[in-house]
Amino acid sequence: MLTGFAHAAVCVPDLEAAVTWYADVLGLRVLSPPYRMEGSQIEQDMGELVPSPVVVNAAIVGFGMDDRVIELIEYPAASVAPAGPGRPSVTRVGLTHVGVLCDDVEATRSVLESRGVEFLTSGIADVAGLKTTWCRDPWGTVLILMEKREEERPYWRQLLP
């Protein structure tokens, strides 16, 4: 049976640029630097999902050495559509956003704004025991930044007894 979460995958058109952005702008650690997978094993794994030849460039970024990470993926041999113009949609089917915890959402937003991060909301909300604000990476992936009221509780239990 299922035992836990491993990662959220974000498809990007330029892996090196994405690794730099997630590390330098957001401050995530590069846990596994960019690597390339191709050949029979990755063909067997993804050959029904990605046009052949299956070539995957990937890197793992996160905050610690655990299974809750972001996997940045580039498919250099496949035709991957870039993010469209305008605002991203969090109501489309598929990955809609990645939640990231921070200790001070106001200070974090200020720092990220100074680094040119595009925010999708004009301010900070206080909802379900969390302070939240929404932004996106340069390729359109939506991120919600969340500050917990009670650090010892999971983000989703902030208002529960």
mmCIF file of C-alpha atoms in Angstrom:
data_model
loop_
_atom_site.group_PDB
_atom_site.id
_atom_site.type_symbol
_atom_site.label_atom_id
_atom_site.label_comp_id
_atom_site.label_asym_id
_atom_site.label_seq_id
_atom_site.Cartn_x
_atom_site.Cartn_y
_atom_site.Cartn_z
ATOM 1 C CA MET A 1 0.000 0.000 0.000
ATOM 2 C CA LEU A 2 0.967 3.622 -0.215
ATOM 3 C CA THR A 3 3.270 4.804 2.560
ATOM 4 C CA GLY A 4 4.067 8.474 1.938
ATOM 5 C CA PHE A 5 4.824 11.283 -0.462
ATOM 6 C CA ALA A 6 7.987 11.385 -2.542
ATOM 7 C CA HIS A 7 7.924 14.411 -4.843
ATOM 8 C CA ALA A 8 6.033 16.849 -7.003
ATOM 9 C CA ALA A 9 7.410 16.961 -10.541
ATOM 10 C CA VAL A 10 7.695 20.216 -12.460
ATOM 11 C CA CYS A 11 8.347 19.990 -16.201
ATOM 12 C CA VAL A 12 10.572 22.826 -17.422
ATOM 13 C CA PRO A 13 11.978 23.751 -20.836
ATOM 14 C CA ASP A 14 15.514 24.448 -19.485
ATOM 15 C CA LEU A 15 16.707 22.296 -16.588
ATOM 16 C CA GLU A 16 19.868 24.253 -15.823
ATOM 17 C CA ALA A 17 17.922 27.538 -15.657
ATOM 18 C CA ALA A 18 15.262 25.925 -13.457
ATOM 19 C CA VAL A 19 17.817 24.493 -11.022
ATOM 20 C CA THR A 20 19.445 27.921 -10.776
ATOM 21 C CA TRP A 21 16.087 29.647 -10.196
ATOM 22 C CA TYR A 22 14.819 27.201 -7.562
ATOM 23 C CA ALA A 23 18.175 27.311 -5.726
ATOM 24 C CA ASP A 24 19.185 30.970 -6.075
ATOM 25 C CA VAL A 25 15.768 32.631 -6.000
ATOM 26 C CA LEU A 26 13.709 30.329 -3.757
ATOM 27 C CA GLY A 27 16.625 29.032 -1.690
ATOM 28 C CA LEU A 28 16.028 25.300 -2.127
ATOM 29 C CA ARG A 29 19.036 22.995 -1.898
ATOM 30 C CA VAL A 30 20.152 21.045 -4.933
ATOM 31 C CA LEU A 31 19.936 17.522 -3.507
ATOM 32 C CA SER A 32 20.678 15.725 -6.755
ATOM 33 C CA PRO A 33 22.327 17.804 -9.475
ATOM 34 C CA PRO A 34 21.130 17.519 -13.074
ATOM 35 C CA TYR A 35 21.468 14.048 -14.538
ATOM 36 C CA ARG A 36 20.379 12.419 -17.797
ATOM 37 C CA MET A 37 18.406 9.202 -18.233
ATOM 38 C CA GLU A 38 18.057 7.440 -21.564
ATOM 39 C CA GLY A 39 18.073 3.906 -22.830
ATOM 40 C CA SER A 40 16.024 0.776 -22.338
ATOM 41 C CA GLN A 41 15.146 1.257 -18.657
ATOM 42 C CA ILE A 42 13.678 4.756 -19.076
ATOM 43 C CA GLU A 43 11.990 3.614 -22.320
ATOM 44 C CA GLN A 44 10.309 0.834 -20.333
ATOM 45 C CA ASP A 45 9.335 3.269 -17.573
ATOM 46 C CA MET A 46 7.982 6.144 -19.664
ATOM 47 C CA GLY A 47 7.834 4.896 -23.258
ATOM 48 C CA GLU A 48 4.036 4.903 -23.232
ATOM 49 C CA LEU A 49 3.907 8.473 -21.891
ATOM 50 C CA VAL A 50 6.686 10.284 -23.763
ATOM 51 C CA PRO A 51 7.490 9.953 -27.488
ATOM 52 C CA SER A 52 10.482 7.753 -28.271
ATOM 53 C CA PRO A 53 13.368 8.169 -27.846
ATOM 54 C CA VAL A 54 12.700 8.873 -24.181
ATOM 55 C CA VAL A 55 15.335 11.219 -22.822
ATOM 56 C CA VAL A 56 14.901 12.731 -19.373
ATOM 57 C CA ASN A 57 17.082 15.367 -17.780
ATOM 58 C CA ALA A 58 16.214 15.727 -14.098
ATOM 59 C CA ALA A 59 17.372 17.266 -10.843
ATOM 60 C CA ILE A 60 16.055 17.084 -7.293
ATOM 61 C CA VAL A 61 15.668 20.197 -5.136
ATOM 62 C CA GLY A 62 14.323 20.456 -1.619
ATOM 63 C CA PHE A 63 14.921 21.634 1.908
ATOM 64 C CA GLY A 64 16.317 18.484 3.493
ATOM 65 C CA MET A 65 17.386 14.935 2.842
ATOM 66 C CA ASP A 66 13.901 13.428 2.892
ATOM 67 C CA ASP A 67 11.299 12.237 0.409
ATOM 68 C CA ARG A 68 9.379 15.519 0.151
ATOM 69 C CA VAL A 69 11.142 17.172 -2.763
ATOM 70 C CA ILE A 70 10.545 18.811 -6.117
ATOM 71 C CA GLU A 71 11.752 16.929 -9.149
ATOM 72 C CA LEU A 72 12.607 19.282 -11.999
ATOM 73 C CA ILE A 73 12.275 17.491 -15.339
ATOM 74 C CA GLU A 74 13.198 18.412 -18.893
ATOM 75 C CA TYR A 75 12.344 16.238 -21.913
ATOM 76 C CA PRO A 76 14.931 17.419 -24.480
ATOM 77 C CA ALA A 77 13.911 14.952 -27.202
ATOM 78 C CA ALA A 78 10.164 15.611 -26.872
ATOM 79 C CA SER A 79 8.175 18.577 -28.015
ATOM 80 C CA VAL A 80 7.024 20.182 -24.768
ATOM 81 C CA ALA A 81 4.820 23.234 -25.053
ATOM 82 C CA PRO A 82 6.062 26.305 -23.189
ATOM 83 C CA ALA A 83 3.800 28.070 -20.720
ATOM 84 C CA GLY A 84 1.185 30.160 -22.480
ATOM 85 C CA PRO A 85 0.736 33.885 -22.077
ATOM 86 C CA GLY A 86 -1.271 35.360 -19.243
ATOM 87 C CA ARG A 87 -1.983 34.096 -15.804
ATOM 88 C CA PRO A 88 -1.610 30.410 -14.964
ATOM 89 C CA SER A 89 -4.705 28.445 -14.043
ATOM 90 C CA VAL A 90 -5.043 26.617 -10.752
ATOM 91 C CA THR A 91 -8.329 25.086 -11.889
ATOM 92 C CA ARG A 92 -6.991 22.957 -14.754
ATOM 93 C CA VAL A 93 -6.738 19.197 -14.443
ATOM 94 C CA GLY A 94 -3.240 18.098 -13.440
ATOM 95 C CA LEU A 95 -0.632 19.614 -11.153
ATOM 96 C CA THR A 96 -2.072 22.958 -10.078
ATOM 97 C CA HIS A 97 0.446 24.230 -7.540
ATOM 98 C CA VAL A 98 3.252 23.349 -5.142
ATOM 99 C CA GLY A 99 2.938 24.351 -1.483
ATOM 100 C CA VAL A 100 6.065 25.667 0.211
ATOM 101 C CA LEU A 101 6.318 26.458 3.921
ATOM 102 C CA CYS A 102 8.143 29.536 5.169
ATOM 103 C CA ASP A 103 8.744 30.953 8.637
ATOM 104 C CA ASP A 104 7.736 34.548 7.768
ATOM 105 C CA VAL A 105 5.573 34.911 4.675
ATOM 106 C CA GLU A 106 5.755 38.725 4.619
ATOM 107 C CA ALA A 107 9.559 38.794 4.727
ATOM 108 C CA THR A 108 9.795 35.926 2.240
ATOM 109 C CA ARG A 109 7.481 37.708 -0.186
ATOM 110 C CA SER A 110 9.509 40.894 0.127
ATOM 111 C CA VAL A 111 12.779 39.093 -0.618
ATOM 112 C CA LEU A 112 11.302 37.191 -3.560
ATOM 113 C CA GLU A 113 9.757 40.357 -5.000
ATOM 114 C CA SER A 114 13.194 41.988 -4.855
ATOM 115 C CA ARG A 115 14.493 39.011 -6.864
ATOM 116 C CA GLY A 116 11.882 39.578 -9.571
ATOM 117 C CA VAL A 117 9.445 36.793 -8.676
ATOM 118 C CA GLU A 118 5.985 37.369 -10.158
ATOM 119 C CA PHE A 119 3.254 37.251 -7.515
ATOM 120 C CA LEU A 120 -0.273 36.292 -8.488
ATOM 121 C CA THR A 121 -2.000 37.840 -5.481
ATOM 122 C CA SER A 122 -1.705 41.433 -4.368
ATOM 123 C CA GLY A 123 -1.105 40.672 -0.724
ATOM 124 C CA ILE A 124 -1.098 38.104 2.039
ATOM 125 C CA ALA A 125 -4.205 36.240 3.182
ATOM 126 C CA ASP A 126 -4.974 34.718 6.563
ATOM 127 C CA VAL A 127 -6.896 31.516 5.915
ATOM 128 C CA ALA A 128 -7.315 28.222 7.807
ATOM 129 C CA GLY A 129 -4.649 29.182 10.342
ATOM 130 C CA LEU A 130 -2.105 30.042 7.650
ATOM 131 C CA LYS A 131 -0.734 33.212 6.134
ATOM 132 C CA THR A 132 -0.577 32.636 2.379
ATOM 133 C CA THR A 133 0.496 34.306 -0.830
ATOM 134 C CA TRP A 134 0.772 32.968 -4.386
ATOM 135 C CA CYS A 135 3.543 33.316 -6.977
ATOM 136 C CA ARG A 136 4.909 31.458 -9.988
ATOM 137 C CA ASP A 137 8.199 30.297 -11.372
ATOM 138 C CA PRO A 138 9.420 31.662 -14.734
ATOM 139 C CA TRP A 139 7.780 28.700 -16.542
ATOM 140 C CA GLY A 140 4.314 29.147 -15.065
ATOM 141 C CA THR A 141 4.315 26.650 -12.185
ATOM 142 C CA VAL A 142 2.219 28.113 -9.377
ATOM 143 C CA LEU A 143 3.610 28.118 -5.835
ATOM 144 C CA ILE A 144 1.727 28.909 -2.641
ATOM 145 C CA LEU A 145 3.894 30.188 0.193
ATOM 146 C CA MET A 146 2.475 29.278 3.607
ATOM 147 C CA GLU A 147 3.347 30.396 7.132
ATOM 148 C CA LYS A 148 1.923 28.200 9.881
ATOM 149 C CA ARG A 149 0.410 29.681 13.032
ATOM 150 C CA GLU A 150 1.488 26.648 15.083
ATOM 151 C CA GLU A 151 4.838 25.310 13.882
ATOM 152 C CA GLU A 152 4.520 21.897 15.549
ATOM 153 C CA ARG A 153 1.341 21.039 13.609
ATOM 154 C CA PRO A 154 1.159 20.079 9.943
ATOM 155 C CA TYR A 155 -0.078 22.904 7.726
ATOM 156 C CA TRP A 156 -3.410 21.135 7.189
ATOM 157 C CA ARG A 157 -4.101 20.859 10.946
ATOM 158 C CA GLN A 158 -3.644 24.491 11.892
ATOM 159 C CA LEU A 159 -7.295 24.971 12.906
ATOM 160 C CA LEU A 160 -8.094 21.483 14.174
ATOM 161 C CA PRO A 161 -8.023 20.703 17.893
#
